[in-house]
PDB file of C-alpha atoms and ligand atoms in Angstrom:
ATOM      1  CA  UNK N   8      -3.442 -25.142   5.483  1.00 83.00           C
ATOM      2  CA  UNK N   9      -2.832 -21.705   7.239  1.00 96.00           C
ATOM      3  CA  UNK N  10      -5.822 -21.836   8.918  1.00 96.00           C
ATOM      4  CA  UNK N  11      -4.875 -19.097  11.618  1.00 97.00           C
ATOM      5  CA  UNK N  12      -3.538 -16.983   8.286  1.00 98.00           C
ATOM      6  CA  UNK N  13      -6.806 -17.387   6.617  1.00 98.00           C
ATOM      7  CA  UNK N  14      -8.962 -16.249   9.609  1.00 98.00           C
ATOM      8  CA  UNK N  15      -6.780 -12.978  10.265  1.00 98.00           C
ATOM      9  CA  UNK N  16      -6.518 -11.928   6.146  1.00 98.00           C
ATOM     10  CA  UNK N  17     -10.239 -12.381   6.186  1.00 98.00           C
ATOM     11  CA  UNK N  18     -11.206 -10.009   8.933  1.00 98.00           C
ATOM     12  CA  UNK N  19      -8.248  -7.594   7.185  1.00 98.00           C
ATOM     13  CA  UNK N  20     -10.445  -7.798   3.953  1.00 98.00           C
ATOM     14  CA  UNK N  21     -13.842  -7.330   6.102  1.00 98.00           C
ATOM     15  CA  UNK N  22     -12.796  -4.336   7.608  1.00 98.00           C
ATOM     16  CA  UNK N  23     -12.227  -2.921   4.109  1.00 98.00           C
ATOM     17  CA  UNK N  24     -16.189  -1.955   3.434  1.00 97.00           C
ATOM     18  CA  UNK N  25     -16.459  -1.192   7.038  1.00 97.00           C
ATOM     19  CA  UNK N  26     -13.492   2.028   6.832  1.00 98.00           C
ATOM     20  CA  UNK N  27     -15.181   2.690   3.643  1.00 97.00           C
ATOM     21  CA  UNK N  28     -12.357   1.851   1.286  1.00 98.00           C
ATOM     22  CA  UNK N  29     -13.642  -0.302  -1.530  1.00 96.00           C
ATOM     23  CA  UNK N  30     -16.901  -0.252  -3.110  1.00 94.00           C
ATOM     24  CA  UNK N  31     -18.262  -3.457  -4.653  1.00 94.00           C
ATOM     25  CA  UNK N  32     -15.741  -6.567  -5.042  1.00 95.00           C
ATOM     26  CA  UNK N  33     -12.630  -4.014  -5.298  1.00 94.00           C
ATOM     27  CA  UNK N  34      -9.691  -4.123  -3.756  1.00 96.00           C
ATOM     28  CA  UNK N  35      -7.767  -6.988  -1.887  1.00 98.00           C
ATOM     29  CA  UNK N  36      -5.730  -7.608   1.396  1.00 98.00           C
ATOM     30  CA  UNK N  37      -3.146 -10.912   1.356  1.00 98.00           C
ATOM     31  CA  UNK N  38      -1.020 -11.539   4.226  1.00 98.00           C
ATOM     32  CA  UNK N  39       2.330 -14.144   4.219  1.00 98.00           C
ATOM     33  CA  UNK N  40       4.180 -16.650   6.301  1.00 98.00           C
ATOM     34  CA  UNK N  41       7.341 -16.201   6.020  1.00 98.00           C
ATOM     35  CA  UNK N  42       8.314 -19.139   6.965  1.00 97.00           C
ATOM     36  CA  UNK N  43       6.222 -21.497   5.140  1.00 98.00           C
ATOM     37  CA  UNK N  44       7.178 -18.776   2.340  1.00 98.00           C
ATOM     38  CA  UNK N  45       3.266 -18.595   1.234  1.00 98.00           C
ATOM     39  CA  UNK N  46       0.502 -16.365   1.377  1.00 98.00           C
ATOM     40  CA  UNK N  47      -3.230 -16.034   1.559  1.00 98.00           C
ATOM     41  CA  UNK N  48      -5.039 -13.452  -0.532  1.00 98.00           C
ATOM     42  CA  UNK N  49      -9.057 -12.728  -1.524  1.00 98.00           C
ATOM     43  CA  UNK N  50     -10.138 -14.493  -4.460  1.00 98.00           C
ATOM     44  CA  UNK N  51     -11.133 -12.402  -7.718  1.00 97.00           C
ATOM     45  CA  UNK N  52     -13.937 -10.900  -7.905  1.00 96.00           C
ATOM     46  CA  UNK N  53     -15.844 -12.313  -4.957  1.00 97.00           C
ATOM     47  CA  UNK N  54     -18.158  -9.845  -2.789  1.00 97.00           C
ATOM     48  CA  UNK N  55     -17.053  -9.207   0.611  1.00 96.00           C
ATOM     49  CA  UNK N  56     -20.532  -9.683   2.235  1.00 95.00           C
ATOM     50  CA  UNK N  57     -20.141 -13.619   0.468  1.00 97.00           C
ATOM     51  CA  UNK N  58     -16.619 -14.361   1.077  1.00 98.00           C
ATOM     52  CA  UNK N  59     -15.433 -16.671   4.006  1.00 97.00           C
ATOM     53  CA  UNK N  60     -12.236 -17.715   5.642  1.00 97.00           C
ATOM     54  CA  UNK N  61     -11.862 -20.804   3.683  1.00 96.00           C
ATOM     55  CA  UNK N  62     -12.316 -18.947   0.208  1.00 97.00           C
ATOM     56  CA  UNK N  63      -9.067 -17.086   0.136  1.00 98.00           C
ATOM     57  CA  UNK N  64      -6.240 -18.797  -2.021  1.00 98.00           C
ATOM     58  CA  UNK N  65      -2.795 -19.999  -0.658  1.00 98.00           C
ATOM     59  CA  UNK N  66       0.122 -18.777  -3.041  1.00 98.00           C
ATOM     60  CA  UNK N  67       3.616 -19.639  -3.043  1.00 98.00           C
ATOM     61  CA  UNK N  68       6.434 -16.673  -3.694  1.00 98.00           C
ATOM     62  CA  UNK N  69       6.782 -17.849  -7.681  1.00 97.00           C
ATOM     63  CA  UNK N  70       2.803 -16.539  -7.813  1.00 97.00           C
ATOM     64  CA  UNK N  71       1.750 -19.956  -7.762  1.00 98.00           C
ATOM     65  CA  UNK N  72      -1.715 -21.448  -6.518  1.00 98.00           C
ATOM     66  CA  UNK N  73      -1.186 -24.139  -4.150  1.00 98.00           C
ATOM     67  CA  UNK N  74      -4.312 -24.195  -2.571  1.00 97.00           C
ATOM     68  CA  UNK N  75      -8.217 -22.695  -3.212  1.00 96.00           C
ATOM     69  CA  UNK N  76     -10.980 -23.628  -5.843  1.00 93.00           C
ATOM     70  CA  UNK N  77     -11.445 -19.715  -6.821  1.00 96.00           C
ATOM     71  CA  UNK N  78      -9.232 -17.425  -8.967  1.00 97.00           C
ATOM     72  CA  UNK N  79      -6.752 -15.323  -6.770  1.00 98.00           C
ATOM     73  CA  UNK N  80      -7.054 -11.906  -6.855  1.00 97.00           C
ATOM     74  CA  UNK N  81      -6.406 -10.623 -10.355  1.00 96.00           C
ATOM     75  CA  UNK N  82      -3.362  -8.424  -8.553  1.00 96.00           C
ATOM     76  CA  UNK N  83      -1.619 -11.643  -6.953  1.00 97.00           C
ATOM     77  CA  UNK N  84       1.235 -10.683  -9.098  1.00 96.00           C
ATOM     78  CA  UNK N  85       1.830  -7.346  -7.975  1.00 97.00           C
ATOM     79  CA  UNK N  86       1.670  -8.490  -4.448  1.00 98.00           C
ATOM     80  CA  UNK N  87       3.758 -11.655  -5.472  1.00 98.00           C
ATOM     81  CA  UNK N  88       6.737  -9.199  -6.269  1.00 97.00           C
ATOM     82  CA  UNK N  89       6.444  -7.131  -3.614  1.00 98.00           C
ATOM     83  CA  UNK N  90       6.403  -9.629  -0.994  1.00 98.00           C
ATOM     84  CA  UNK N  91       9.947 -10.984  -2.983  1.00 98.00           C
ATOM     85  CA  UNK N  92      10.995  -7.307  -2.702  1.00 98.00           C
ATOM     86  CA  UNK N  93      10.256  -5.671   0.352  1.00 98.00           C
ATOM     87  CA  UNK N  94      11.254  -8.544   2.909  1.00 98.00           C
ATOM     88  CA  UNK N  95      10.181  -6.847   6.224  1.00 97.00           C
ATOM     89  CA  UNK N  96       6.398  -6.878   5.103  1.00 98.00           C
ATOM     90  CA  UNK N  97       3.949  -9.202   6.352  1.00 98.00           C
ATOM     91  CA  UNK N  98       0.153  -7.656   4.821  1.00 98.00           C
ATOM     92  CA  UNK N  99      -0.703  -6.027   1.311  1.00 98.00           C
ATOM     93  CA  UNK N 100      -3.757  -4.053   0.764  1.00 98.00           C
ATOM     94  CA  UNK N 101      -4.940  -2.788  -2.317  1.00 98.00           C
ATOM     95  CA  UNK N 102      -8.492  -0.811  -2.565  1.00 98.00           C
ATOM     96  CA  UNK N 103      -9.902   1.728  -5.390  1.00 96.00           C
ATOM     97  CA  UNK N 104     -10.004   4.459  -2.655  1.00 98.00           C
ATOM     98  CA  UNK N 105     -11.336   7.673  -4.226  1.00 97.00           C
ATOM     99  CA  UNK N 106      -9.359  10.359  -2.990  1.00 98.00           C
ATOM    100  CA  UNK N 107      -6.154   7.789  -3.154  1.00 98.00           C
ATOM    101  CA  UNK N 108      -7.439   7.063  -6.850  1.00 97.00           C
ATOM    102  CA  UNK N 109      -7.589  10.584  -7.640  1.00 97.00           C
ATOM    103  CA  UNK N 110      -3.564  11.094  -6.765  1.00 97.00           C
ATOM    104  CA  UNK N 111      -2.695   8.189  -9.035  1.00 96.00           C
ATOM    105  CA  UNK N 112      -5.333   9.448 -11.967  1.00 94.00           C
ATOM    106  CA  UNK N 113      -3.309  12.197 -11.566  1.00 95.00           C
ATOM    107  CA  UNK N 114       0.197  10.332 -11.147  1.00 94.00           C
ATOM    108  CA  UNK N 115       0.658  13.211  -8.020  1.00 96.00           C
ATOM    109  CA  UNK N 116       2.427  12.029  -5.115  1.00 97.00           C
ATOM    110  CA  UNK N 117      -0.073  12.509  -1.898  1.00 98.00           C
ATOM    111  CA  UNK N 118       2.273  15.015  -0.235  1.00 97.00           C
ATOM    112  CA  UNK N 119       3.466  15.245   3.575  1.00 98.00           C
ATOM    113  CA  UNK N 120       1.325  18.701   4.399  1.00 97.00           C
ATOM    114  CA  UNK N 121      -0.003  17.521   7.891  1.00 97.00           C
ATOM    115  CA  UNK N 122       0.916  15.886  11.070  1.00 97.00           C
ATOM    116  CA  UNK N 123      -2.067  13.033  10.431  1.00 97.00           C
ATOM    117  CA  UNK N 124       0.274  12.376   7.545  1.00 98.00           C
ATOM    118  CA  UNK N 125       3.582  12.416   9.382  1.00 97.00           C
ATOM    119  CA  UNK N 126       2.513  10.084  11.587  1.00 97.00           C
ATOM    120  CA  UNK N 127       2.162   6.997   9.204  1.00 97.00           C
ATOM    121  CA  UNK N 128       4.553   8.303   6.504  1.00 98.00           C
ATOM    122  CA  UNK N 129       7.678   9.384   7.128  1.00 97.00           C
ATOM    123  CA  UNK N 130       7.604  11.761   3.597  1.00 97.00           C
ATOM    124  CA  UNK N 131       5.582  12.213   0.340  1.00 98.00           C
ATOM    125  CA  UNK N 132       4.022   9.118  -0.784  1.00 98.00           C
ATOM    126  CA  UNK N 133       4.763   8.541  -4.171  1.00 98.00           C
ATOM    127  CA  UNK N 134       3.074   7.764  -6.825  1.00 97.00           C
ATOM    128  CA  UNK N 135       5.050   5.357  -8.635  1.00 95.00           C
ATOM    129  CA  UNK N 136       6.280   5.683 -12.550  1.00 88.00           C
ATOM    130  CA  UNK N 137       3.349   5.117 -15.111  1.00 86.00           C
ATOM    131  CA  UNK N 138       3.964   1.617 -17.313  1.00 87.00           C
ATOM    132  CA  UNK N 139       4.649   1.390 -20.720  1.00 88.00           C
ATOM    133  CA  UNK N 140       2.803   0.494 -23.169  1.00 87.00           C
ATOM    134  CA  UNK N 141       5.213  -2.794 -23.750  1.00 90.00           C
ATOM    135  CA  UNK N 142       5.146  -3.166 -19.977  1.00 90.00           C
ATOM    136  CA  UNK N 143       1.400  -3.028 -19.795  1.00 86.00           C
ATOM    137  CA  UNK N 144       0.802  -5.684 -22.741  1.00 87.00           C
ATOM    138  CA  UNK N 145       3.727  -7.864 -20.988  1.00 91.00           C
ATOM    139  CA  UNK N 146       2.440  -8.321 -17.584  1.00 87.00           C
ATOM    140  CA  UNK N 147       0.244  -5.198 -16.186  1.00 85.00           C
ATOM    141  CA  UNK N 148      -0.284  -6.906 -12.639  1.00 84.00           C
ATOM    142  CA  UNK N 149       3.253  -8.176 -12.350  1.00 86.00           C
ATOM    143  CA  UNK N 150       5.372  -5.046 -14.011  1.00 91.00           C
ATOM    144  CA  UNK N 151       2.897  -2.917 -11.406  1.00 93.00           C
ATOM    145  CA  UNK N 152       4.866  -4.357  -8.408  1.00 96.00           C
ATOM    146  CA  UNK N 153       8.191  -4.207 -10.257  1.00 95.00           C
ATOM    147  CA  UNK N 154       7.138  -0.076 -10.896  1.00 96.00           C
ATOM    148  CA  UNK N 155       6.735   0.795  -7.105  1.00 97.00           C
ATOM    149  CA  UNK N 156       9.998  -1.181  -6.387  1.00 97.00           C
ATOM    150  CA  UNK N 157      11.707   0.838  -8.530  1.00 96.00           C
ATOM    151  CA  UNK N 158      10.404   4.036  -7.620  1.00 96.00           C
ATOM    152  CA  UNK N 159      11.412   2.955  -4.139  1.00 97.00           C
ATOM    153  CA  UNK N 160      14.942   2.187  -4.553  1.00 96.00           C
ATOM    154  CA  UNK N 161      15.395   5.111  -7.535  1.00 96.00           C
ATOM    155  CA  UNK N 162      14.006   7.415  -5.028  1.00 96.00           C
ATOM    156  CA  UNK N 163      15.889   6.060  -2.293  1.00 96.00           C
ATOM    157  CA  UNK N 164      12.891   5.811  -0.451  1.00 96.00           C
ATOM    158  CA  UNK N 165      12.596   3.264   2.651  1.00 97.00           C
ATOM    159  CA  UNK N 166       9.184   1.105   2.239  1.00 98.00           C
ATOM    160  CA  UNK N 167       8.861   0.484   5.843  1.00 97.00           C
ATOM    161  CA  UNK N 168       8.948   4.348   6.483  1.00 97.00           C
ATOM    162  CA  UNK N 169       6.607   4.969   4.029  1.00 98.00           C
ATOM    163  CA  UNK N 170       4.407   2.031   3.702  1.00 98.00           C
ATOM    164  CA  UNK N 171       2.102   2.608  -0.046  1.00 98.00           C
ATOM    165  CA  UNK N 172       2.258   4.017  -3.080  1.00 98.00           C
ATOM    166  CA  UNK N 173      -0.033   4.900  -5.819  1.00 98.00           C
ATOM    167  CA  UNK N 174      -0.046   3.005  -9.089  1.00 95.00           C
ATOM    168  CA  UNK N 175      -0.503   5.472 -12.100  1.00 90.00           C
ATOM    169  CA  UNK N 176      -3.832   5.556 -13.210  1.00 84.00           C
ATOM    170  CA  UNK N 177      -4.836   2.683 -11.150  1.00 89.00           C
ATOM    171  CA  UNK N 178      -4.875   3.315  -7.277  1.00 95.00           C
ATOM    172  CA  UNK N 179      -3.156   2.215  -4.123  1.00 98.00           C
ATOM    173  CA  UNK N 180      -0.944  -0.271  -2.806  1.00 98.00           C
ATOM    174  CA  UNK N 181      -0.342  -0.327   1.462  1.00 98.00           C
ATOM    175  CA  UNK N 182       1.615  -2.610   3.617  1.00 98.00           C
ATOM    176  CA  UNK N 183       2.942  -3.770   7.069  1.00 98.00           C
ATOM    177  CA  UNK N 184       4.311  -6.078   9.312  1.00 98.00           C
ATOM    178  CA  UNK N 185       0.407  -7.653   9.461  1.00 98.00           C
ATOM    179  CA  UNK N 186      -2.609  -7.669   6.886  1.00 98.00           C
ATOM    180  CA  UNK N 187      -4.362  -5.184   9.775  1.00 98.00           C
ATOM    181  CA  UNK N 188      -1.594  -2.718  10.082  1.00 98.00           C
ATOM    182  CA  UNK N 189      -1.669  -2.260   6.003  1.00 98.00           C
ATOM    183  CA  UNK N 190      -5.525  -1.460   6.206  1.00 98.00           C
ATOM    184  CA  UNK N 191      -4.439   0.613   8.820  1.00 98.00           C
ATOM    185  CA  UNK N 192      -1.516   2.745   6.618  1.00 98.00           C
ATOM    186  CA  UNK N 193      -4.022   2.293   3.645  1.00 98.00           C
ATOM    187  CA  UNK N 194      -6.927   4.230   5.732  1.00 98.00           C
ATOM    188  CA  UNK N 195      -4.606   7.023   6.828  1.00 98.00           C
ATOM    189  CA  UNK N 196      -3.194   7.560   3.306  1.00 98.00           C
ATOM    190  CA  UNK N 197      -7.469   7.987   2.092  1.00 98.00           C
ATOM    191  CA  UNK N 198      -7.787  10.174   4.647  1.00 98.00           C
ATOM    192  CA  UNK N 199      -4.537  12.388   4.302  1.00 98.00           C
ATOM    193  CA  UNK N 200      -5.069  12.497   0.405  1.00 98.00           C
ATOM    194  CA  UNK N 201      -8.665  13.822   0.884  1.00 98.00           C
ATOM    195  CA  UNK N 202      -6.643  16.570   3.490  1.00 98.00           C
ATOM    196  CA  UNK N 203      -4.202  17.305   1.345  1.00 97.00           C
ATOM    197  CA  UNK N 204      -6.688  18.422  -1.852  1.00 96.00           C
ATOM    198  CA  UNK N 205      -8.829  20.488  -0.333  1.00 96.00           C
ATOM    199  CA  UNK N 206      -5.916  21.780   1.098  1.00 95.00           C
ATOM    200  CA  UNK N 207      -4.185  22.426  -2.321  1.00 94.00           C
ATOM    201  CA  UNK N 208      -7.316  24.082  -3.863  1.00 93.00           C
ATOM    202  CA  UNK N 209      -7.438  26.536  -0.880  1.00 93.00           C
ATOM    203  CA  UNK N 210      -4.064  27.666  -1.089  1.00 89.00           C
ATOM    204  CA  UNK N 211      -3.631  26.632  -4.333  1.00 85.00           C
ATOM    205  CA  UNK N 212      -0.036  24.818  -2.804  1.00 83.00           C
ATOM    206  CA  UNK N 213       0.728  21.690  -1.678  1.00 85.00           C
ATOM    207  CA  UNK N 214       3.897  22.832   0.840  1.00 88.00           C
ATOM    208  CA  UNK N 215       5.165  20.500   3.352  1.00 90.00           C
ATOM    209  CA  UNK N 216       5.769  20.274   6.910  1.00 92.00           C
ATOM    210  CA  UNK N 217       9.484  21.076   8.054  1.00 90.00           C
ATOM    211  CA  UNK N 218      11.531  18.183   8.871  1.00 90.00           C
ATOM    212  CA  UNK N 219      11.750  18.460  13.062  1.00 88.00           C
ATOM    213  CA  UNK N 220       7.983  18.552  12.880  1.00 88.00           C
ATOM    214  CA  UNK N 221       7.697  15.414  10.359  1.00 90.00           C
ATOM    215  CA  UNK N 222      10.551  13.776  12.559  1.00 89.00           C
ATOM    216  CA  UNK N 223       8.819  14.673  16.098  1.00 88.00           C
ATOM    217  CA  UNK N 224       5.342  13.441  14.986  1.00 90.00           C
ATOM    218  CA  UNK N 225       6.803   9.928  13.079  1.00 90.00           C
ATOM    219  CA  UNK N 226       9.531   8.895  15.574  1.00 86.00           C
ATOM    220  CA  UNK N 227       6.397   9.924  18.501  1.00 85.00           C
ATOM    221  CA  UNK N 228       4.475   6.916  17.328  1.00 83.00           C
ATOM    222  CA  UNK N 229       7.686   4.995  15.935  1.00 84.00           C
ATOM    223  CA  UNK N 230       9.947   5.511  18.121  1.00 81.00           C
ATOM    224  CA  UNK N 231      13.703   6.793  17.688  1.00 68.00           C
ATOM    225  CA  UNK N 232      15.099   3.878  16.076  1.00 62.00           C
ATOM    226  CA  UNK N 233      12.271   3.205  14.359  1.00 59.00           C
ATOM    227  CA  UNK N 234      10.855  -0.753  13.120  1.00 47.00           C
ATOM    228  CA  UNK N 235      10.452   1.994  10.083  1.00 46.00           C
ATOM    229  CA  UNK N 236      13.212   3.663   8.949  1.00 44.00           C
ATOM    230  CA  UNK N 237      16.320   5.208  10.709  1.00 45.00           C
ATOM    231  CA  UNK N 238      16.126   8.739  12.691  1.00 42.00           C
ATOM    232  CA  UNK N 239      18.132  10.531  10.012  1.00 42.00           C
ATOM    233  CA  UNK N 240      16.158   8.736   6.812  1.00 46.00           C
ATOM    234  CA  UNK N 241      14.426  10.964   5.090  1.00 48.00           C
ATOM    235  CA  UNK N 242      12.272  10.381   1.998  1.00 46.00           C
ATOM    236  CA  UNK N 243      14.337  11.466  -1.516  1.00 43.00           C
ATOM    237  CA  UNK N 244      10.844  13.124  -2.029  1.00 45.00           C
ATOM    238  CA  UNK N 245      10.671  15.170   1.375  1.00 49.00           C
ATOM    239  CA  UNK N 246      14.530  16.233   1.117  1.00 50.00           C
ATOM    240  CA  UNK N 247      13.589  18.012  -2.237  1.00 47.00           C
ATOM    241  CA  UNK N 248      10.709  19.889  -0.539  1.00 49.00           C
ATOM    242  CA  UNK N 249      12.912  20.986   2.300  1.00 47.00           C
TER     243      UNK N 249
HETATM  244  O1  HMS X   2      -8.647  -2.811 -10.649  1.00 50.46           O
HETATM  245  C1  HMS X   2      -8.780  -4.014 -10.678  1.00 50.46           C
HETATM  246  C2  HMS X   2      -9.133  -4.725 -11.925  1.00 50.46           C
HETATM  247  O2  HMS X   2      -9.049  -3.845 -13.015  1.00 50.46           O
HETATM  248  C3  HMS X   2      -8.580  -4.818  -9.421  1.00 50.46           C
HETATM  249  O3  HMS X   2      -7.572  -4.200  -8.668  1.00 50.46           O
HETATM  250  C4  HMS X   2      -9.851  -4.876  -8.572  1.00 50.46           C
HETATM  251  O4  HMS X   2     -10.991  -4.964  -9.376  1.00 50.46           O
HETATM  252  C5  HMS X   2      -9.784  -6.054  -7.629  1.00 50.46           C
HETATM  253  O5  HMS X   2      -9.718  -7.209  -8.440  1.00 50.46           O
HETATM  254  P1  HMS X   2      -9.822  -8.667  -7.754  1.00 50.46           P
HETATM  255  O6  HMS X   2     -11.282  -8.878  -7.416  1.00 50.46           O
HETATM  256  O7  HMS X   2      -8.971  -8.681  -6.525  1.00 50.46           O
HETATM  257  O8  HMS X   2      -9.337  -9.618  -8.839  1.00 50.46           O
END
């Protein structure tokens, strides 16, 4: 089943060590047909340099296994309600990314302070409300997903314009119309957090671009009525900045 879907969420996963984004069995890419309404993620706690195409785990939109012999990924929920939330998405990518990591240990948005940024994220990527202690012993995976959707939509913030958050204390979550094009948004946001904190300690400031430079570098690559967003969105989180 979803052969063609297995082969593409496994190279997604394999590229993972190779851009330097997870470190021993952490992290996790899935990617979904809509149509069929299932997706394919890693199982838990396999290493990358074992895993093969017919290892990952076929999951329906309830969270359910409906095919594999291994464990999903331990985060299936969290990707479970965000592929029931954000519609338009087609991959999830999750990683323990270090400089990533260190926004969420922090529970800091990763802030729009360059173009590299501007050009993936259209705004501050936010780093989505810490659980509860009652949401934590409920369901951590599953209340993690239902946290960035309601940062999202409390924030007014469009997920296709900016594609990740990070998860308090935990690290972050990418997406995109494909499993490649989430590693790709979860790469730039490593990279742009690293940027943006050795850019804070400098100045000691974490100030962000002006909005015609943010809008001329995303709608370059997006175009002006963007896939992502719509040419007057802007991010709750950047309008505050302005
Ligand atoms: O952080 C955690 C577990 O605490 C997970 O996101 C990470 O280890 C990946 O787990 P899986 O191997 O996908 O189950």
């Amino acid at each position: 089943m979803l052969e063609e879907l297995k082969q593409e969420v496994y190279e997604a996963n394999m590229s993972l060590p190779k851009l330097g984004l997870v470190t021993f069995t952490w992290g996790n890419v899935s990617g979904i047909d809509r149509e069929k309404g299932l997706f394919v993620i890693k199982p838990s706690g396999v290493d990358y340099d074992e895993l093969k195409p017919s290892d990952l785990v076929v999951v329906n939109l309830k969270g359910e296994v409906v095919e594999g012999d291994m464990n999903p990924s331990s985060d299936t929920p969290t990707h479970t309600y965000l592929y029931n939330h954000f519609p338009k998405i087609g991959g999830i990518v999750h990683t323990h990314s270090p400089w990533a990591v260190s926004f969420a240990a922090a529970k800091l948005d990763v802030p729009a302070m360059n173009t590299t940024h501007a050009d993936t994220f259209y705004g501050d990527v936010p780093a989505a409300d810490a659980l509860t202690k009652e949401e934590i012993e409920e369901d951590y995976e599953g209340n993690t997903g239902k946290t960035i959707v309601k940062t999202f939509e409390e924030r007014g913030i469009d997920y296709e314009a900016i594609p990740a958050a990070l998860v308090s204390q935990h690290g972050p979550f990418a997406w995109g119309p494909t499993p490649a094009k989430a590693v790709y948004n979860s790469k730039v946001l490593e990279v742009v957090a690293e940027e943006d904190y050795h850019a804070m300690q400098m100045t000691m400031d974490n100030s962000r671009l002006p909005q015609y430079l943010l809008d001329k570098h995303y709608y370059r690559k997006h175009g002006a009525n963007a896939y992502y967003g719509q040419n007057n969105a802007k991010s709750q989180s950047h309008a505050k900045h302005e």
